[in-house]
Amino acid sequence: MSDSVPEPTQSVPVYRSADLSVVTGANLGDPISFADELDLDDTYELRSNSKQFRLSLQSDGKGEHVIAEDTAIGRPGAVLHLDSCLTLMSGNGATTEVLILVEVDAKGDVEEVYALPFAPLTCRVGYALVGINRDTANVKFAEAACVSFSRGTKITLGSGAQRRIEDLKVGDPVLTRDDGVQKIRWIGHATVRATGDFAPIRIKAGTLHNEEDLLVSPDHRLFIYQRSDALGAGRNEVLVRARHLVNGDTVVREDGGFVDYFQLLFDQHQIIYAEGIAAETLLIDNRTRPVLPPELGEKLAQSMHDHEARAHLAFEIGESLLKHADMAKFLKHASTR
């Protein structure tokens, strides 16, 4: 990767292990831990004073996940292992998957264990441990790291026509911002629970010059061209994550039920047009590669470098510059004046 392009960072909401402990079962009183220390049928509760933190992580370029510098929790630079995916079941039979991440020190000893729930947990509700899967942690994390468009999103083709994403096929020509018309290499599809931090973000029609609503995954990065550098980013071209635009009015989190997500992959990371908004496609790196079919993952080994070396990946804006009361309105104004 070029020295000028930073490693992509992912921020996920986690609890410290001590916030989720056994209230009934063999490990009574113990905090949640990695798979080898867990017992099925133990019942966990989330403490009433527990708090979620955003854990930032990135690839170290050698296949390992490490804690990023801008993290709100954990030791920057420490290696982070994706240990297992747990299934917890509440008294009413509802299940929640929880990813276990283990921070280790330079000697390989466990420093901290984090729990990343894929649906909100309620304090003082009992959750029985009914499943421990050591094989799916990488895939579950990859699914969370993928940027996705929802069913019904209209994508601009090379001809200028628009087509719903669910009607696209591998090989279809799509208009890209940087490389003209490019063919789709792979299309992913998943149906996931639309809850909590993983609920999709709806950008209502007109918010960013879009004619129709755009519904995307929360960490999906949108491309904005400022007529002047209103953000003070040092550049006119910026990438902003959808979740940073939520204002409770024109940009909202759609919490509840399920959402059909689609991922579009090209030979290089691209900026395409969805409902008229410039938005990124799937970025292949060590976080997202496990979501690909095995045969395609092997073929794309070189493409990982091509994806990560894209200059526009350096355009992402951190939260420190996104403090305006209504970022969506601010960015729309900056892109038109």
XYZ file of C-alpha atoms in Angstrom:
337
model
C 0.000 0.000 0.000
C 1.111 3.518 -0.726
C 2.437 5.388 2.294
C 0.036 8.227 1.487
C -3.062 6.071 1.973
C -3.911 5.120 5.570
C -5.121 1.660 6.511
C -8.945 1.541 6.556
C -10.341 1.768 10.078
C -13.497 0.173 11.429
C -15.246 1.366 14.578
C -17.499 -1.116 16.377
C -19.603 -0.802 19.566
C -18.348 -3.120 22.314
C -18.725 -3.848 26.005
C -15.874 -4.700 28.338
C -16.017 -8.310 29.458
C -16.810 -7.325 33.053
C -20.062 -5.699 31.887
C -21.514 -9.072 30.897
C -21.169 -11.714 33.615
C -22.643 -15.074 34.637
C -25.547 -14.902 37.099
C -26.532 -18.576 36.863
C -24.415 -21.554 35.888
C -21.028 -23.224 36.155
C -19.031 -19.994 35.872
C -21.102 -17.993 38.368
C -19.716 -14.469 38.757
C -17.231 -14.749 35.882
C -17.189 -12.175 33.059
C -17.775 -13.258 29.491
C -14.574 -14.614 27.952
C -13.087 -16.443 24.977
C -14.530 -19.757 23.801
C -12.227 -22.104 25.717
C -13.387 -20.661 29.045
C -17.130 -20.741 28.367
C -19.832 -23.269 29.252
C -23.130 -23.704 27.456
C -26.285 -22.918 29.451
C -24.564 -20.323 31.642
C -26.843 -17.287 31.948
C -25.379 -13.796 31.526
C -26.685 -10.374 32.488
C -25.576 -6.926 31.388
C -24.793 -4.673 34.354
C -27.099 -1.697 34.856
C -24.210 0.811 34.757
C -22.521 -0.717 31.728
C -21.484 1.468 28.803
C -20.697 0.708 25.212
C -17.460 2.080 23.764
C -16.386 2.359 20.145
C -13.396 0.130 19.504
C -11.455 1.180 16.407
C -9.384 -1.420 14.614
C -7.541 -1.858 11.349
C -5.300 -4.303 9.531
C -1.578 -4.257 10.228
C -0.901 -5.234 6.605
C 0.224 -8.721 7.677
C -3.153 -10.352 8.194
C -3.630 -9.299 11.833
C -6.227 -6.955 13.288
C -4.780 -4.247 15.538
C -6.371 -1.531 17.656
C -6.236 1.840 15.883
C -4.869 5.107 17.267
C -8.247 6.858 17.427
C -9.921 4.196 19.555
C -12.085 5.064 22.560
C -11.070 1.876 24.355
C -8.131 -0.554 24.275
C -4.399 -0.025 23.740
C -3.488 1.370 20.299
C -1.281 -1.037 18.368
C -2.329 -4.115 20.373
C -3.265 -7.218 18.381
C -6.959 -8.098 18.420
C -8.089 -11.679 17.766
C -11.580 -12.534 16.517
C -12.180 -15.478 18.834
C -15.724 -16.763 18.411
C -19.355 -15.969 17.714
C -21.717 -16.708 20.599
C -25.485 -17.148 20.498
C -27.356 -15.825 23.541
C -31.049 -16.519 24.141
C -33.346 -14.449 26.361
C -36.277 -15.840 28.339
C -38.737 -15.150 25.508
C -36.725 -17.271 23.077
C -35.195 -14.375 21.089
C -31.549 -14.933 20.138
C -28.692 -12.474 19.781
C -25.263 -13.117 18.286
C -22.246 -11.697 20.121
C -18.754 -11.566 18.633
C -15.898 -12.072 21.104
C -12.728 -10.052 20.438
C -9.576 -10.683 22.471
C -6.875 -8.045 22.959
C -3.414 -9.526 23.615
C -0.156 -7.943 24.729
C 3.289 -8.285 23.138
C 3.784 -11.658 24.853
C 0.501 -13.021 23.562
C -1.199 -12.865 26.956
C -4.833 -11.770 27.193
C -5.133 -8.082 28.047
C -8.912 -7.659 27.702
C -11.944 -9.370 26.197
C -14.633 -7.386 24.388
C -18.204 -8.356 23.498
C -19.643 -7.011 20.245
C -23.419 -7.682 20.162
C -25.182 -7.608 16.794
C -28.432 -6.537 18.469
C -29.060 -4.396 21.568
C -28.770 -6.102 24.971
C -31.005 -5.060 27.855
C -29.649 -4.582 31.365
C -30.677 -7.131 34.003
C -32.199 -9.499 31.446
C -30.921 -13.068 31.545
C -29.262 -14.373 28.368
C -28.484 -18.087 28.231
C -25.420 -19.128 26.246
C -26.829 -21.608 23.727
C -24.154 -21.570 21.020
C -20.365 -21.236 20.683
C -18.971 -21.125 17.159
C -15.218 -20.787 16.711
C -15.366 -20.960 12.913
C -17.632 -18.068 11.945
C -16.103 -15.099 13.828
C -14.144 -13.826 10.815
C -17.160 -14.107 8.525
C -19.488 -12.368 10.998
C -17.033 -9.523 11.419
C -16.556 -9.304 7.643
C -20.319 -8.972 7.203
C -20.357 -6.102 9.693
C -17.412 -4.433 7.917
C -18.993 -4.592 4.459
C -20.570 -1.463 3.042
C -24.003 -2.318 1.681
C -26.913 -0.891 -0.275
C -30.479 -1.904 0.564
C -32.932 -3.645 -1.739
C -34.539 -1.186 -4.159
C -31.540 1.157 -4.420
C -31.162 2.429 -7.978
C -27.609 2.277 -9.360
C -26.478 4.344 -12.380
C -25.237 2.171 -15.251
C -22.633 3.065 -17.849
C -25.419 4.075 -20.236
C -26.827 6.538 -17.712
C -29.860 4.342 -17.066
C -30.703 3.389 -13.497
C -31.328 -0.173 -12.329
C -32.419 -1.545 -8.967
C -29.536 -3.231 -7.226
C -31.340 -6.565 -6.858
C -31.695 -6.690 -10.669
C -27.975 -6.210 -11.361
C -25.823 -9.120 -12.557
C -22.103 -9.874 -12.533
C -20.566 -8.254 -15.617
C -23.057 -5.388 -15.795
C -21.363 -2.065 -16.700
C -21.678 0.571 -13.967
C -20.652 4.226 -14.105
C -17.796 5.022 -11.688
C -16.473 8.417 -10.709
C -12.782 7.658 -11.225
C -12.584 5.021 -13.956
C -15.576 5.542 -16.221
C -17.592 2.414 -16.958
C -16.524 -0.676 -15.014
C -17.993 -4.195 -14.863
C -19.285 -5.704 -11.627
C -17.004 -8.515 -10.424
C -19.222 -9.957 -7.658
C -22.541 -9.243 -5.927
C -23.119 -10.196 -2.312
C -26.487 -10.477 -0.598
C -27.478 -10.940 3.033
C -30.573 -10.390 5.155
C -29.656 -9.036 8.603
C -31.416 -7.691 11.676
C -31.848 -3.923 11.477
C -31.175 -3.140 15.124
C -29.050 -0.775 17.207
C -25.720 0.301 15.787
C -26.224 -2.034 12.831
C -29.551 -0.567 11.729
C -29.364 1.040 8.262
C -29.291 4.793 7.699
C -32.001 6.437 5.576
C -30.982 9.598 3.715
C -34.269 11.142 2.684
C -34.922 12.496 -0.799
C -33.348 15.906 -1.397
C -30.970 15.729 1.562
C -27.850 15.363 -0.597
C -29.411 16.242 -3.961
C -30.901 12.731 -4.187
C -34.317 12.375 -5.885
C -35.285 9.279 -3.868
C -34.451 7.999 -0.381
C -31.150 6.149 -0.043
C -30.877 3.385 2.577
C -27.333 2.154 3.316
C -25.340 0.404 6.020
C -24.240 2.776 8.826
C -20.527 2.781 7.987
C -21.089 3.277 4.264
C -18.919 6.176 3.086
C -20.469 8.825 0.857
C -18.395 11.020 -1.446
C -18.950 14.775 -1.118
C -17.326 17.436 -3.277
C -17.188 20.763 -1.438
C -17.142 23.857 -3.642
C -14.906 25.336 -0.969
C -13.240 23.594 1.956
C -16.036 24.412 4.418
C -15.045 21.514 6.692
C -11.423 22.594 7.014
C -10.323 19.157 5.823
C -7.494 20.476 3.657
C -9.225 19.173 0.521
C -12.474 19.648 -1.351
C -13.167 15.935 -1.847
C -14.205 14.042 1.283
C -15.696 10.699 2.305
C -18.192 10.763 5.188
C -19.766 7.747 6.900
C -23.555 7.670 6.776
C -23.907 7.290 10.557
C -22.143 10.627 11.072
C -24.937 12.393 9.156
C -27.842 11.232 11.358
C -29.864 14.270 12.479
C -33.191 12.711 13.422
C -34.949 14.484 10.566
C -33.604 14.173 7.036
C -31.117 11.431 7.953
C -32.430 8.784 10.331
C -31.565 5.355 11.664
C -34.145 2.750 10.553
C -34.308 0.550 13.646
C -36.429 -2.580 13.640
C -37.107 -5.714 11.641
C -34.746 -6.946 8.951
C -33.005 -5.386 5.960
C -31.885 -6.923 2.661
C -28.326 -5.784 1.968
C -26.371 -6.013 -1.289
C -22.620 -5.521 -1.805
C -21.076 -4.584 -5.161
C -17.468 -5.542 -5.863
C -15.244 -4.263 -8.677
C -11.621 -5.012 -9.531
C -10.778 -1.782 -7.705
C -12.543 0.101 -4.944
C -14.900 2.493 -6.709
C -17.171 5.464 -6.137
C -20.473 4.851 -7.937
C -23.844 6.623 -8.010
C -26.751 5.317 -5.919
C -29.986 7.336 -6.101
C -27.738 10.073 -7.494
C -25.461 10.120 -4.436
C -21.781 9.257 -4.941
C -21.067 6.305 -2.634
C -18.335 3.720 -2.227
C -18.432 0.067 -3.250
C -17.098 -2.903 -1.290
C -13.478 -2.507 -0.188
C -11.525 -5.767 -0.068
C -9.023 -5.958 2.793
C -8.265 -8.357 5.646
C -11.511 -7.365 7.399
C -13.895 -8.033 4.516
C -12.162 -10.784 2.532
C -13.783 -13.653 4.535
C -17.223 -12.672 3.197
C -16.189 -13.645 -0.346
C -16.637 -17.149 -1.778
C -13.345 -19.071 -1.261
C -12.612 -19.400 -4.978
C -13.114 -15.683 -5.557
C -11.075 -14.736 -2.486
C -8.025 -16.519 -3.885
C -8.381 -14.810 -7.257
C -8.579 -11.400 -5.594
C -5.337 -11.658 -3.609
C -3.720 -9.058 -5.877
C -6.889 -6.977 -5.969
C -6.617 -6.427 -2.214
C -3.547 -4.293 -2.886
C -5.318 -2.558 -5.779
C -8.281 -1.773 -3.505
C -6.285 -0.466 -0.546
C -3.973 1.661 -2.719
C -6.772 3.866 -4.019
C -5.973 7.525 -3.367
C -9.577 8.449 -2.535
C -9.420 6.285 0.608
C -7.405 9.116 2.159
C -10.430 11.416 1.787
C -12.271 10.072 4.851
C -13.137 12.710 7.442
C -12.824 11.933 11.144
C -15.496 12.800 13.698
C -13.486 15.767 14.971
C -14.492 17.741 11.847
C -18.106 16.574 11.896
C -19.432 18.570 14.839
C -22.025 20.731 13.091
C -25.590 20.462 14.397
C -26.843 19.200 11.014
C -23.968 17.723 9.020
C -26.156 16.688 6.099
C -27.481 20.227 5.621
C -23.976 21.663 6.083
C -22.485 19.332 3.446
C -25.306 19.958 0.992
C -24.675 23.694 1.306
C -20.894 23.195 0.955
C -21.418 21.194 -2.232
C -23.615 23.829 -3.900
C -22.263 27.248 -2.971
